[in-house]
PDB file of C-alpha atoms in Angstrom:
ATOM      1  CA  ARG A   1      42.220 -72.110-166.342  1.00  0.00           C
ATOM      2  CA  ILE A   2      44.726 -70.089-168.313  1.00  0.00           C
ATOM      3  CA  ARG A   3      47.482 -68.232-166.534  1.00  0.00           C
ATOM      4  CA  ILE A   4      49.200 -65.544-168.564  1.00  0.00           C
ATOM      5  CA  ARG A   5      52.505 -64.002-167.622  1.00  0.00           C
ATOM      6  CA  ILE A   6      54.131 -61.586-169.989  1.00  0.00           C
ATOM      7  CA  LYS A   7      57.731 -60.529-169.616  1.00  0.00           C
ATOM      8  CA  VAL A   8      57.745 -56.842-170.399  1.00  0.00           C
ATOM      9  CA  ILE A   9      61.102 -55.301-171.277  1.00  0.00           C
ATOM     10  CA  GLY A  10      62.629 -51.966-172.203  1.00  0.00           C
ATOM     11  CA  THR A  11      60.414 -49.301-173.742  1.00  0.00           C
ATOM     12  CA  LEU A  12      57.236 -51.355-173.288  1.00  0.00           C
ATOM     13  CA  ALA A  13      58.014 -51.880-169.579  1.00  0.00           C
ATOM     14  CA  SER A  14      58.488 -48.130-169.154  1.00  0.00           C
ATOM     15  CA  ARG A  15      55.192 -47.402-170.936  1.00  0.00           C
ATOM     16  CA  MET A  16      53.271 -50.002-168.906  1.00  0.00           C
ATOM     17  CA  SER A  17      54.700 -48.598-165.670  1.00  0.00           C
ATOM     18  CA  GLY A  18      53.593 -45.103-166.701  1.00  0.00           C
ATOM     19  CA  ILE A  19      50.082 -46.335-167.509  1.00  0.00           C
ATOM     20  CA  GLN A  20      49.883 -48.107-164.155  1.00  0.00           C
ATOM     21  CA  GLY A  21      51.011 -44.910-162.417  1.00  0.00           C
ATOM     22  CA  SER A  22      48.339 -42.857-164.210  1.00  0.00           C
ATOM     23  CA  LEU A  23      45.599 -45.323-163.336  1.00  0.00           C
ATOM     24  CA  MET A  24      46.671 -45.386-159.690  1.00  0.00           C
ATOM     25  CA  ALA A  25      46.849 -41.560-159.582  1.00  0.00           C
ATOM     26  CA  GLN A  26      43.236 -41.447-160.805  1.00  0.00           C
ATOM     27  CA  TYR A  27      42.292 -43.911-158.064  1.00  0.00           C
ATOM     28  CA  GLU A  28      44.086 -41.967-155.334  1.00  0.00           C
ATOM     29  CA  GLY A  29      42.708 -38.624-156.557  1.00  0.00           C
ATOM     30  CA  GLY A  30      39.153 -39.789-155.884  1.00  0.00           C
ATOM     31  CA  MET A  31      39.745 -41.427-152.498  1.00  0.00           C
ATOM     32  CA  SER A  32      38.036 -38.650-150.485  1.00  0.00           C
ATOM     33  CA  MET A  33      34.897 -38.522-152.654  1.00  0.00           C
ATOM     34  CA  ALA A  34      31.550 -40.226-151.945  1.00  0.00           C
ATOM     35  CA  SER A  35      31.376 -43.900-152.972  1.00  0.00           C
ATOM     36  CA  ALA A  36      29.004 -43.359-155.914  1.00  0.00           C
ATOM     37  CA  ALA A  37      31.137 -40.524-157.303  1.00  0.00           C
ATOM     38  CA  LYS A  38      34.332 -42.566-156.889  1.00  0.00           C
ATOM     39  CA  GLY A  39      32.842 -45.570-158.646  1.00  0.00           C
ATOM     40  CA  SER A  40      31.472 -43.553-161.536  1.00  0.00           C
ATOM     41  CA  GLU A  41      34.739 -41.640-161.951  1.00  0.00           C
ATOM     42  CA  ARG A  42      36.795 -44.844-162.033  1.00  0.00           C
ATOM     43  CA  GLU A  43      34.496 -46.560-164.519  1.00  0.00           C
ATOM     44  CA  VAL A  44      34.655 -43.564-166.852  1.00  0.00           C
ATOM     45  CA  PHE A  45      38.437 -43.421-166.623  1.00  0.00           C
ATOM     46  CA  LEU A  46      38.870 -47.126-167.392  1.00  0.00           C
ATOM     47  CA  ARG A  47      36.241 -47.029-170.161  1.00  0.00           C
ATOM     48  CA  GLU A  48      37.901 -44.024-171.788  1.00  0.00           C
ATOM     49  CA  TYR A  49      41.361 -45.550-171.431  1.00  0.00           C
ATOM     50  CA  LEU A  50      40.213 -48.854-172.919  1.00  0.00           C
ATOM     51  CA  GLN A  51      38.687 -46.984-175.876  1.00  0.00           C
ATOM     52  CA  LYS A  52      42.128 -45.594-176.622  1.00  0.00           C
ATOM     53  CA  VAL A  53      43.844 -49.001-176.356  1.00  0.00           C
ATOM     54  CA  PHE A  54      41.440 -51.045-178.467  1.00  0.00           C
ATOM     55  CA  PRO A  55      40.602 -50.459-182.154  1.00  0.00           C
ATOM     56  CA  ALA A  56      38.119 -47.668-182.846  1.00  0.00           C
ATOM     57  CA  HIS A  57      35.310 -50.030-183.867  1.00  0.00           C
ATOM     58  CA  ASN A  58      34.981 -51.266-180.256  1.00  0.00           C
ATOM     59  CA  ARG A  59      32.520 -49.480-177.987  1.00  0.00           C
ATOM     60  CA  PHE A  60      32.768 -49.555-174.190  1.00  0.00           C
ATOM     61  CA  SER A  61      29.476 -48.781-172.535  1.00  0.00           C
ATOM     62  CA  SER A  62      27.453 -49.387-169.403  1.00  0.00           C
ATOM     63  CA  GLY A  63      23.884 -50.447-168.965  1.00  0.00           C
ATOM     64  CA  VAL A  64      21.730 -53.540-168.688  1.00  0.00           C
ATOM     65  CA  ILE A  65      22.183 -56.727-170.726  1.00  0.00           C
ATOM     66  CA  ILE A  66      19.135 -58.770-171.773  1.00  0.00           C
ATOM     67  CA  ASP A  67      18.826 -62.066-173.608  1.00  0.00           C
ATOM     68  CA  SER A  68      16.121 -63.419-175.909  1.00  0.00           C
ATOM     69  CA  ARG A  69      14.325 -65.071-172.958  1.00  0.00           C
ATOM     70  CA  GLY A  70      13.993 -61.721-171.162  1.00  0.00           C
ATOM     71  CA  LYS A  71      16.624 -62.394-168.479  1.00  0.00           C
ATOM     72  CA  GLN A  72      18.582 -59.295-167.535  1.00  0.00           C
ATOM     73  CA  THR A  73      21.614 -58.350-165.493  1.00  0.00           C
ATOM     74  CA  GLY A  74      20.978 -55.081-163.741  1.00  0.00           C
ATOM     75  CA  GLN A  75      23.517 -52.270-164.195  1.00  0.00           C
ATOM     76  CA  ILE A  76      26.880 -53.366-165.621  1.00  0.00           C
ATOM     77  CA  ASP A  77      29.982 -51.206-165.065  1.00  0.00           C
ATOM     78  CA  ILE A  78      31.547 -51.744-168.491  1.00  0.00           C
ATOM     79  CA  ALA A  79      30.369 -53.837-171.429  1.00  0.00           C
ATOM     80  CA  ILE A  80      32.689 -54.364-174.374  1.00  0.00           C
ATOM     81  CA  GLU A  81      30.361 -54.462-177.354  1.00  0.00           C
ATOM     82  CA  GLN A  82      30.861 -56.670-180.391  1.00  0.00           C
ATOM     83  CA  PRO A  83      31.731 -54.648-183.509  1.00  0.00           C
ATOM     84  CA  PHE A  84      28.798 -54.066-185.872  1.00  0.00           C
ATOM     85  CA  SER A  85      26.204 -54.960-183.214  1.00  0.00           C
ATOM     86  CA  PRO A  86      23.411 -52.687-182.041  1.00  0.00           C
ATOM     87  CA  SER A  87      22.727 -51.431-178.530  1.00  0.00           C
ATOM     88  CA  PHE A  88      20.001 -49.061-177.460  1.00  0.00           C
ATOM     89  CA  PRO A  89      20.638 -45.782-175.613  1.00  0.00           C
ATOM     90  CA  MET A  90      17.771 -43.455-174.773  1.00  0.00           C
ATOM     91  CA  PRO A  91      17.582 -40.525-177.212  1.00  0.00           C
ATOM     92  CA  GLY A  92      19.654 -37.606-175.968  1.00  0.00           C
ATOM     93  CA  SER A  93      21.712 -39.787-173.611  1.00  0.00           C
ATOM     94  CA  ASP A  94      24.626 -42.125-174.094  1.00  0.00           C
ATOM     95  CA  SER A  95      25.219 -42.872-170.423  1.00  0.00           C
ATOM     96  CA  SER A  96      23.344 -46.164-170.124  1.00  0.00           C
ATOM     97  CA  ARG A  97      22.381 -48.615-172.850  1.00  0.00           C
ATOM     98  CA  LEU A  98      20.148 -51.630-173.225  1.00  0.00           C
ATOM     99  CA  LEU A  99      22.509 -54.287-174.585  1.00  0.00           C
ATOM    100  CA  LEU A 100      21.560 -57.536-176.305  1.00  0.00           C
ATOM    101  CA  ALA A 101      23.474 -60.553-174.968  1.00  0.00           C
ATOM    102  CA  GLU A 102      24.592 -61.349-178.526  1.00  0.00           C
ATOM    103  CA  SER A 103      26.112 -57.853-178.787  1.00  0.00           C
ATOM    104  CA  VAL A 104      28.362 -58.116-175.716  1.00  0.00           C
ATOM    105  CA  ALA A 105      31.890 -59.485-176.086  1.00  0.00           C
ATOM    106  CA  ALA A 106      32.762 -59.215-172.358  1.00  0.00           C
ATOM    107  CA  VAL A 107      31.784 -57.517-169.100  1.00  0.00           C
ATOM    108  CA  ILE A 108      34.205 -55.653-166.825  1.00  0.00           C
ATOM    109  CA  GLU A 109      33.299 -55.121-163.172  1.00  0.00           C
ATOM    110  CA  VAL A 110      35.371 -52.245-161.722  1.00  0.00           C
ATOM    111  CA  LYS A 111      36.213 -52.194-158.019  1.00  0.00           C
ATOM    112  CA  SER A 112      38.423 -49.989-155.835  1.00  0.00           C
ATOM    113  CA  ASP A 113      39.776 -53.101-154.132  1.00  0.00           C
ATOM    114  CA  VAL A 114      38.781 -56.345-155.834  1.00  0.00           C
ATOM    115  CA  ALA A 115      39.900 -58.426-152.829  1.00  0.00           C
ATOM    116  CA  LYS A 116      37.721 -56.491-150.362  1.00  0.00           C
ATOM    117  CA  GLN A 117      34.818 -56.214-152.828  1.00  0.00           C
ATOM    118  CA  TRP A 118      35.045 -59.782-154.160  1.00  0.00           C
ATOM    119  CA  ASP A 119      31.451 -60.588-153.206  1.00  0.00           C
ATOM    120  CA  GLN A 120      30.185 -57.628-155.257  1.00  0.00           C
ATOM    121  CA  ALA A 121      32.181 -58.739-158.315  1.00  0.00           C
ATOM    122  CA  CYS A 122      30.823 -62.270-157.900  1.00  0.00           C
ATOM    123  CA  ARG A 123      27.218 -61.008-157.653  1.00  0.00           C
ATOM    124  CA  THR A 124      27.614 -59.221-160.990  1.00  0.00           C
ATOM    125  CA  THR A 125      29.153 -62.333-162.551  1.00  0.00           C
ATOM    126  CA  ALA A 126      26.254 -64.426-161.216  1.00  0.00           C
ATOM    127  CA  LYS A 127      23.798 -62.091-162.985  1.00  0.00           C
ATOM    128  CA  VAL A 128      25.667 -62.367-166.302  1.00  0.00           C
ATOM    129  CA  ARG A 129      26.242 -66.173-166.287  1.00  0.00           C
ATOM    130  CA  PRO A 130      22.584 -67.219-166.883  1.00  0.00           C
ATOM    131  CA  LEU A 131      22.251 -65.124-170.040  1.00  0.00           C
ATOM    132  CA  LYS A 132      22.036 -67.168-173.229  1.00  0.00           C
ATOM    133  CA  ARG A 133      23.172 -65.978-176.609  1.00  0.00           C
ATOM    134  CA  GLN A 134      21.088 -67.161-179.537  1.00  0.00           C
ATOM    135  CA  TYR A 135      22.590 -66.653-182.937  1.00  0.00           C
ATOM    136  CA  GLY A 136      20.150 -67.338-185.725  1.00  0.00           C
ATOM    137  CA  ALA A 137      20.233 -66.131-189.272  1.00  0.00           C
ATOM    138  CA  MET A 138      22.460 -63.106-189.090  1.00  0.00           C
ATOM    139  CA  MET A 139      25.225 -61.452-190.974  1.00  0.00           C
ATOM    140  CA  GLY A 140      28.603 -61.520-189.299  1.00  0.00           C
ATOM    141  CA  PHE A 141      32.325 -61.644-189.727  1.00  0.00           C
ATOM    142  CA  GLY A 142      34.101 -64.813-188.596  1.00  0.00           C
ATOM    143  CA  ASN A 143      32.716 -67.399-186.229  1.00  0.00           C
ATOM    144  CA  ALA A 144      30.176 -66.166-183.709  1.00  0.00           C
ATOM    145  CA  PRO A 145      30.956 -67.135-180.115  1.00  0.00           C
ATOM    146  CA  THR A 146      28.492 -69.557-178.572  1.00  0.00           C
ATOM    147  CA  ALA A 147      29.780 -69.539-174.984  1.00  0.00           C
ATOM    148  CA  GLY A 148      28.545 -67.278-172.242  1.00  0.00           C
ATOM    149  CA  ILE A 149      29.672 -63.716-171.784  1.00  0.00           C
ATOM    150  CA  PRO A 150      33.129 -63.514-170.145  1.00  0.00           C
ATOM    151  CA  CYS A 151      33.323 -61.462-166.931  1.00  0.00           C
ATOM    152  CA  ILE A 152      36.493 -59.693-165.828  1.00  0.00           C
ATOM    153  CA  ALA A 153      36.913 -58.255-162.331  1.00  0.00           C
ATOM    154  CA  VAL A 154      39.258 -55.252-162.293  1.00  0.00           C
ATOM    155  CA  GLY A 155      40.461 -53.632-159.105  1.00  0.00           C
ATOM    156  CA  TYR A 156      42.761 -50.717-158.588  1.00  0.00           C
ATOM    157  CA  LYS A 157      43.932 -52.731-155.586  1.00  0.00           C
ATOM    158  CA  GLY A 158      43.696 -56.474-155.226  1.00  0.00           C
ATOM    159  CA  PHE A 159      44.881 -59.715-153.706  1.00  0.00           C
ATOM    160  CA  GLY A 160      48.582 -58.861-153.618  1.00  0.00           C
ATOM    161  CA  ASP A 161      49.946 -61.688-155.739  1.00  0.00           C
ATOM    162  CA  VAL A 162      49.014 -64.329-158.297  1.00  0.00           C
ATOM    163  CA  ALA A 163      48.869 -67.167-155.759  1.00  0.00           C
ATOM    164  CA  ALA A 164      46.322 -65.323-153.586  1.00  0.00           C
ATOM    165  CA  THR A 165      44.231 -64.491-156.655  1.00  0.00           C
ATOM    166  CA  GLU A 166      44.286 -68.110-157.842  1.00  0.00           C
ATOM    167  CA  GLU A 167      43.329 -69.350-154.370  1.00  0.00           C
ATOM    168  CA  ARG A 168      40.337 -66.991-154.230  1.00  0.00           C
ATOM    169  CA  LEU A 169      39.236 -68.022-157.725  1.00  0.00           C
ATOM    170  CA  SER A 170      39.479 -71.713-156.849  1.00  0.00           C
ATOM    171  CA  LYS A 171      37.307 -71.200-153.746  1.00  0.00           C
ATOM    172  CA  THR A 172      34.597 -69.344-155.674  1.00  0.00           C
ATOM    173  CA  ASP A 173      31.657 -71.260-157.103  1.00  0.00           C
ATOM    174  CA  GLU A 174      31.767 -71.451-160.897  1.00  0.00           C
ATOM    175  CA  SER A 175      28.322 -69.841-161.213  1.00  0.00           C
ATOM    176  CA  SER A 176      29.696 -66.568-159.816  1.00  0.00           C
ATOM    177  CA  ARG A 177      33.439 -66.832-160.566  1.00  0.00           C
ATOM    178  CA  PRO A 178      34.857 -64.147-162.867  1.00  0.00           C
ATOM    179  CA  ASN A 179      36.760 -65.455-165.898  1.00  0.00           C
ATOM    180  CA  ALA A 180      39.697 -63.165-165.147  1.00  0.00           C
ATOM    181  CA  VAL A 181      40.955 -60.817-162.452  1.00  0.00           C
ATOM    182  CA  LEU A 182      43.202 -57.791-162.920  1.00  0.00           C
ATOM    183  CA  SER A 183      44.735 -55.838-160.068  1.00  0.00           C
ATOM    184  CA  ILE A 184      46.220 -52.602-161.374  1.00  0.00           C
ATOM    185  CA  GLU A 185      48.417 -52.034-158.335  1.00  0.00           C
ATOM    186  CA  THR A 186      50.914 -54.866-157.945  1.00  0.00           C
TER     187      THR A 186
END
């Protein structure tokens, strides 16, 4: 397990605090809406924000991931697609894609409160874990990853502190344990 702590100072600290405030304002602005609307709104906001943070060649989408054996995930909140890899939207729609396992760099499961909705995040992770990537003769840049698809659980609210997050991770079976957890509100 890797634990990352970054000391953020000065201008960067101010910027990060502002970003956190914006994300939390989006969360709070949707609190009175129906669950499906809240979830969709939050996914779109995070997906659009991530598209502004990462280089332009990255695509953030949602949909279903399949592997070469026909295993599939069900609906994924956010998939970070590998650059230069295909995915398949229906003509006239970009809202949900069919994604090849080899095309997905990581999966992000978005929750209002990752601590309260931990079981839901783990169910998504359990659907992604069995997928196998098979890289055969293909053109690529750099070394192709051979491991499974990383899963990140993101919650606007969460466990409260790093120790509580680590404890929950350690008590979760590896087959359904997310690779990382981010709580936007500290």
